Amino acid sequence: FRGNEEDGLIEVDENLRTTVAEIYAAGDNSAMKRTVSFAVAAGTRCGMAINLELIMEAMDNA
């Protein structure tokens, strides 16, 4: 993973994907906000992004 050297966080895009294919990061390891509510929200958002990616992949293979 390519982390930000300044703060040590894992770099993610708007869908919480890392620079490594099929690897996502959410919560404390990818954002400075360190609260339970933020971690839950980030995990939910990450799950939604993964689900969308799987749906799109299934549609491409159909």
mmCIF file of N, CA and C in Angstrom:
data_model
loop_
_atom_site.group_PDB
_atom_site.id
_atom_site.type_symbol
_atom_site.label_atom_id
_atom_site.label_comp_id
_atom_site.label_asym_id
_atom_site.label_seq_id
_atom_site.Cartn_x
_atom_site.Cartn_y
_atom_site.Cartn_z
ATOM 1 N N PHE A 1 0.838 -1.176 0.000
ATOM 2 C CA PHE A 1 0.000 0.000 0.000
ATOM 3 C C PHE A 1 0.879 1.233 0.000
ATOM 4 N N ARG A 2 0.411 2.236 -0.655
ATOM 5 C CA ARG A 2 1.144 3.494 -0.660
ATOM 6 C C ARG A 2 0.472 4.419 0.337
ATOM 7 N N GLY A 3 1.101 4.635 1.465
ATOM 8 C CA GLY A 3 0.547 5.514 2.485
ATOM 9 C C GLY A 3 1.064 6.928 2.324
ATOM 10 N N ASN A 4 0.373 7.840 2.928
ATOM 11 C CA ASN A 4 0.792 9.226 2.934
ATOM 12 C C ASN A 4 1.933 9.353 3.929
ATOM 13 N N GLU A 5 3.088 9.758 3.466
ATOM 14 C CA GLU A 5 4.253 9.833 4.343
ATOM 15 C C GLU A 5 4.083 10.851 5.463
ATOM 16 N N GLU A 6 3.281 11.862 5.229
ATOM 17 C CA GLU A 6 3.108 12.917 6.217
ATOM 18 C C GLU A 6 2.314 12.453 7.435
ATOM 19 N N ASP A 7 1.212 11.737 7.207
ATOM 20 C CA ASP A 7 0.362 11.337 8.329
ATOM 21 C C ASP A 7 0.242 9.825 8.514
ATOM 22 N N GLY A 8 0.837 9.031 7.622
ATOM 23 C CA GLY A 8 0.831 7.581 7.766
ATOM 24 C C GLY A 8 -0.464 6.890 7.389
ATOM 25 N N LEU A 9 -1.420 7.621 6.820
ATOM 26 C CA LEU A 9 -2.701 7.025 6.448
ATOM 27 C C LEU A 9 -2.607 6.336 5.089
ATOM 28 N N ILE A 10 -3.428 5.316 4.887
ATOM 29 C CA ILE A 10 -3.504 4.646 3.598
ATOM 30 C C ILE A 10 -4.286 5.542 2.643
ATOM 31 N N GLU A 11 -3.731 5.778 1.468
ATOM 32 C CA GLU A 11 -4.407 6.616 0.480
ATOM 33 C C GLU A 11 -5.527 5.826 -0.182
ATOM 34 N N VAL A 12 -6.700 6.441 -0.255
ATOM 35 C CA VAL A 12 -7.857 5.824 -0.900
ATOM 36 C C VAL A 12 -8.500 6.834 -1.842
ATOM 37 N N ASP A 13 -9.268 6.298 -2.815
ATOM 38 C CA ASP A 13 -10.010 7.189 -3.703
ATOM 39 C C ASP A 13 -11.385 7.462 -3.110
ATOM 40 N N GLU A 14 -12.269 8.079 -3.896
ATOM 41 C CA GLU A 14 -13.596 8.447 -3.390
ATOM 42 C C GLU A 14 -14.453 7.237 -3.022
ATOM 43 N N ASN A 15 -14.090 6.051 -3.537
ATOM 44 C CA ASN A 15 -14.819 4.826 -3.199
ATOM 45 C C ASN A 15 -14.067 3.961 -2.197
ATOM 46 N N LEU A 16 -13.062 4.546 -1.550
ATOM 47 C CA LEU A 16 -12.254 3.907 -0.513
ATOM 48 C C LEU A 16 -11.381 2.774 -1.042
ATOM 49 N N ARG A 17 -11.096 2.766 -2.359
ATOM 50 C CA ARG A 17 -10.169 1.793 -2.949
ATOM 51 C C ARG A 17 -8.747 2.273 -2.712
ATOM 52 N N THR A 18 -7.860 1.330 -2.412
ATOM 53 C CA THR A 18 -6.446 1.658 -2.255
ATOM 54 C C THR A 18 -5.766 1.592 -3.612
ATOM 55 N N THR A 19 -4.459 1.755 -3.620
ATOM 56 C CA THR A 19 -3.694 1.661 -4.860
ATOM 57 C C THR A 19 -3.478 0.211 -5.278
ATOM 58 N N VAL A 20 -3.883 -0.744 -4.443
ATOM 59 C CA VAL A 20 -3.776 -2.171 -4.752
ATOM 60 C C VAL A 20 -5.150 -2.663 -5.208
ATOM 61 N N ALA A 21 -5.201 -3.325 -6.359
ATOM 62 C CA ALA A 21 -6.472 -3.798 -6.912
ATOM 63 C C ALA A 21 -7.236 -4.659 -5.912
ATOM 64 N N GLU A 22 -8.533 -4.411 -5.820
ATOM 65 C CA GLU A 22 -9.467 -5.164 -4.981
ATOM 66 C C GLU A 22 -9.209 -5.045 -3.479
ATOM 67 N N ILE A 23 -8.459 -4.033 -3.071
ATOM 68 C CA ILE A 23 -8.210 -3.790 -1.647
ATOM 69 C C ILE A 23 -8.787 -2.421 -1.286
ATOM 70 N N TYR A 24 -9.594 -2.412 -0.239
ATOM 71 C CA TYR A 24 -10.239 -1.192 0.241
ATOM 72 C C TYR A 24 -9.741 -0.891 1.655
ATOM 73 N N ALA A 25 -9.840 0.357 2.062
ATOM 74 C CA ALA A 25 -9.479 0.752 3.422
ATOM 75 C C ALA A 25 -10.502 1.767 3.918
ATOM 76 N N ALA A 26 -10.908 1.611 5.165
ATOM 77 C CA ALA A 26 -11.897 2.526 5.738
ATOM 78 C C ALA A 26 -11.626 2.701 7.224
ATOM 79 N N GLY A 27 -12.070 3.812 7.757
ATOM 80 C CA GLY A 27 -11.944 4.043 9.194
ATOM 81 C C GLY A 27 -10.606 4.652 9.572
ATOM 82 N N ASP A 28 -10.073 4.243 10.721
ATOM 83 C CA ASP A 28 -8.883 4.856 11.301
ATOM 84 C C ASP A 28 -7.640 4.787 10.418
ATOM 85 N N ASN A 29 -7.540 3.764 9.556
ATOM 86 C CA ASN A 29 -6.315 3.634 8.764
ATOM 87 C C ASN A 29 -6.307 4.501 7.504
ATOM 88 N N SER A 30 -7.445 5.149 7.204
ATOM 89 C CA SER A 30 -7.495 5.955 5.983
ATOM 90 C C SER A 30 -8.024 7.376 6.193
ATOM 91 N N ALA A 31 -8.292 7.750 7.426
ATOM 92 C CA ALA A 31 -8.809 9.099 7.702
ATOM 93 C C ALA A 31 -8.393 9.553 9.096
ATOM 94 N N MET A 32 -8.260 10.854 9.251
ATOM 95 C CA MET A 32 -7.865 11.400 10.553
ATOM 96 C C MET A 32 -8.998 11.362 11.573
ATOM 97 N N LYS A 33 -10.233 11.251 11.096
ATOM 98 C CA LYS A 33 -11.372 11.196 12.012
ATOM 99 C C LYS A 33 -11.381 9.839 12.698
ATOM 100 N N ARG A 34 -11.241 9.816 13.997
ATOM 101 C CA ARG A 34 -11.130 8.564 14.737
ATOM 102 C C ARG A 34 -12.259 8.443 15.759
ATOM 103 N N THR A 35 -13.466 8.264 15.238
ATOM 104 C CA THR A 35 -14.617 8.063 16.107
ATOM 105 C C THR A 35 -15.352 6.812 15.660
ATOM 106 N N VAL A 36 -16.102 6.227 16.569
ATOM 107 C CA VAL A 36 -16.869 5.027 16.232
ATOM 108 C C VAL A 36 -17.871 5.337 15.128
ATOM 109 N N SER A 37 -18.553 6.459 15.244
ATOM 110 C CA SER A 37 -19.568 6.793 14.239
ATOM 111 C C SER A 37 -18.951 6.977 12.856
ATOM 112 N N PHE A 38 -17.774 7.586 12.781
ATOM 113 C CA PHE A 38 -17.113 7.741 11.487
ATOM 114 C C PHE A 38 -16.672 6.393 10.942
ATOM 115 N N ALA A 39 -16.149 5.526 11.790
ATOM 116 C CA ALA A 39 -15.716 4.197 11.347
ATOM 117 C C ALA A 39 -16.894 3.385 10.815
ATOM 118 N N VAL A 40 -18.031 3.464 11.496
ATOM 119 C CA VAL A 40 -19.233 2.749 11.039
ATOM 120 C C VAL A 40 -19.678 3.297 9.684
ATOM 121 N N ALA A 41 -19.703 4.608 9.554
ATOM 122 C CA ALA A 41 -20.116 5.218 8.285
ATOM 123 C C ALA A 41 -19.152 4.853 7.160
ATOM 124 N N ALA A 42 -17.858 4.888 7.438
ATOM 125 C CA ALA A 42 -16.868 4.548 6.419
ATOM 126 C C ALA A 42 -16.975 3.078 6.027
ATOM 127 N N GLY A 43 -17.208 2.209 6.990
ATOM 128 C CA GLY A 43 -17.390 0.790 6.690
ATOM 129 C C GLY A 43 -18.616 0.548 5.833
ATOM 130 N N THR A 44 -19.687 1.256 6.126
ATOM 131 C CA THR A 44 -20.912 1.146 5.328
ATOM 132 C C THR A 44 -20.668 1.636 3.909
ATOM 133 N N ARG A 45 -20.021 2.772 3.790
ATOM 134 C CA ARG A 45 -19.706 3.331 2.471
ATOM 135 C C ARG A 45 -18.807 2.387 1.677
ATOM 136 N N CYS A 46 -17.842 1.794 2.352
ATOM 137 C CA CYS A 46 -16.935 0.852 1.707
ATOM 138 C C CYS A 46 -17.702 -0.378 1.224
ATOM 139 N N GLY A 47 -18.586 -0.902 2.063
ATOM 140 C CA GLY A 47 -19.408 -2.050 1.681
ATOM 141 C C GLY A 47 -20.279 -1.750 0.476
ATOM 142 N N MET A 48 -20.825 -0.550 0.433
ATOM 143 C CA MET A 48 -21.654 -0.149 -0.708
ATOM 144 C C MET A 48 -20.816 -0.085 -1.987
ATOM 145 N N ALA A 49 -19.602 0.424 -1.890
ATOM 146 C CA ALA A 49 -18.722 0.520 -3.058
ATOM 147 C C ALA A 49 -18.340 -0.868 -3.565
ATOM 148 N N ILE A 50 -18.043 -1.773 -2.641
ATOM 149 C CA ILE A 50 -17.705 -3.145 -3.025
ATOM 150 C C ILE A 50 -18.905 -3.817 -3.675
ATOM 151 N N ASN A 51 -20.083 -3.646 -3.089
ATOM 152 C CA ASN A 51 -21.299 -4.236 -3.647
ATOM 153 C C ASN A 51 -21.550 -3.720 -5.060
ATOM 154 N N LEU A 52 -21.406 -2.429 -5.267
ATOM 155 C CA LEU A 52 -21.598 -1.854 -6.595
ATOM 156 C C LEU A 52 -20.601 -2.445 -7.586
ATOM 157 N N GLU A 53 -19.352 -2.573 -7.168
ATOM 158 C CA GLU A 53 -18.332 -3.144 -8.048
ATOM 159 C C GLU A 53 -18.676 -4.588 -8.427
ATOM 160 N N LEU A 54 -19.159 -5.372 -7.473
ATOM 161 C CA LEU A 54 -19.548 -6.757 -7.752
ATOM 162 C C LEU A 54 -20.749 -6.821 -8.693
ATOM 163 N N ILE A 55 -21.710 -5.931 -8.507
ATOM 164 C CA ILE A 55 -22.878 -5.885 -9.399
ATOM 165 C C ILE A 55 -22.443 -5.535 -10.821
ATOM 166 N N MET A 56 -21.582 -4.537 -10.951
ATOM 167 C CA MET A 56 -21.108 -4.134 -12.278
ATOM 168 C C MET A 56 -20.332 -5.270 -12.942
ATOM 169 N N GLU A 57 -19.521 -5.972 -12.176
ATOM 170 C CA GLU A 57 -18.760 -7.106 -12.697
ATOM 171 C C GLU A 57 -19.704 -8.214 -13.168
ATOM 172 N N ALA A 58 -20.744 -8.500 -12.388
ATOM 173 C CA ALA A 58 -21.715 -9.532 -12.759
ATOM 174 C C ALA A 58 -22.458 -9.139 -14.033
ATOM 175 N N MET A 59 -22.775 -7.863 -14.172
ATOM 176 C CA MET A 59 -23.472 -7.400 -15.373
ATOM 177 C C MET A 59 -22.575 -7.514 -16.605
ATOM 178 N N ASP A 60 -21.285 -7.234 -16.433
ATOM 179 C CA ASP A 60 -20.341 -7.351 -17.548
ATOM 180 C C ASP A 60 -20.189 -8.802 -17.995
ATOM 181 N N ASN A 61 -20.309 -9.741 -17.054
ATOM 182 C CA ASN A 61 -20.140 -11.164 -17.352
ATOM 183 C C ASN A 61 -21.431 -11.842 -17.784
ATOM 184 N N ALA A 62 -22.539 -11.124 -17.744
ATOM 185 C CA ALA A 62 -23.840 -11.734 -18.085
ATOM 186 C C ALA A 62 -24.048 -11.813 -19.576
#
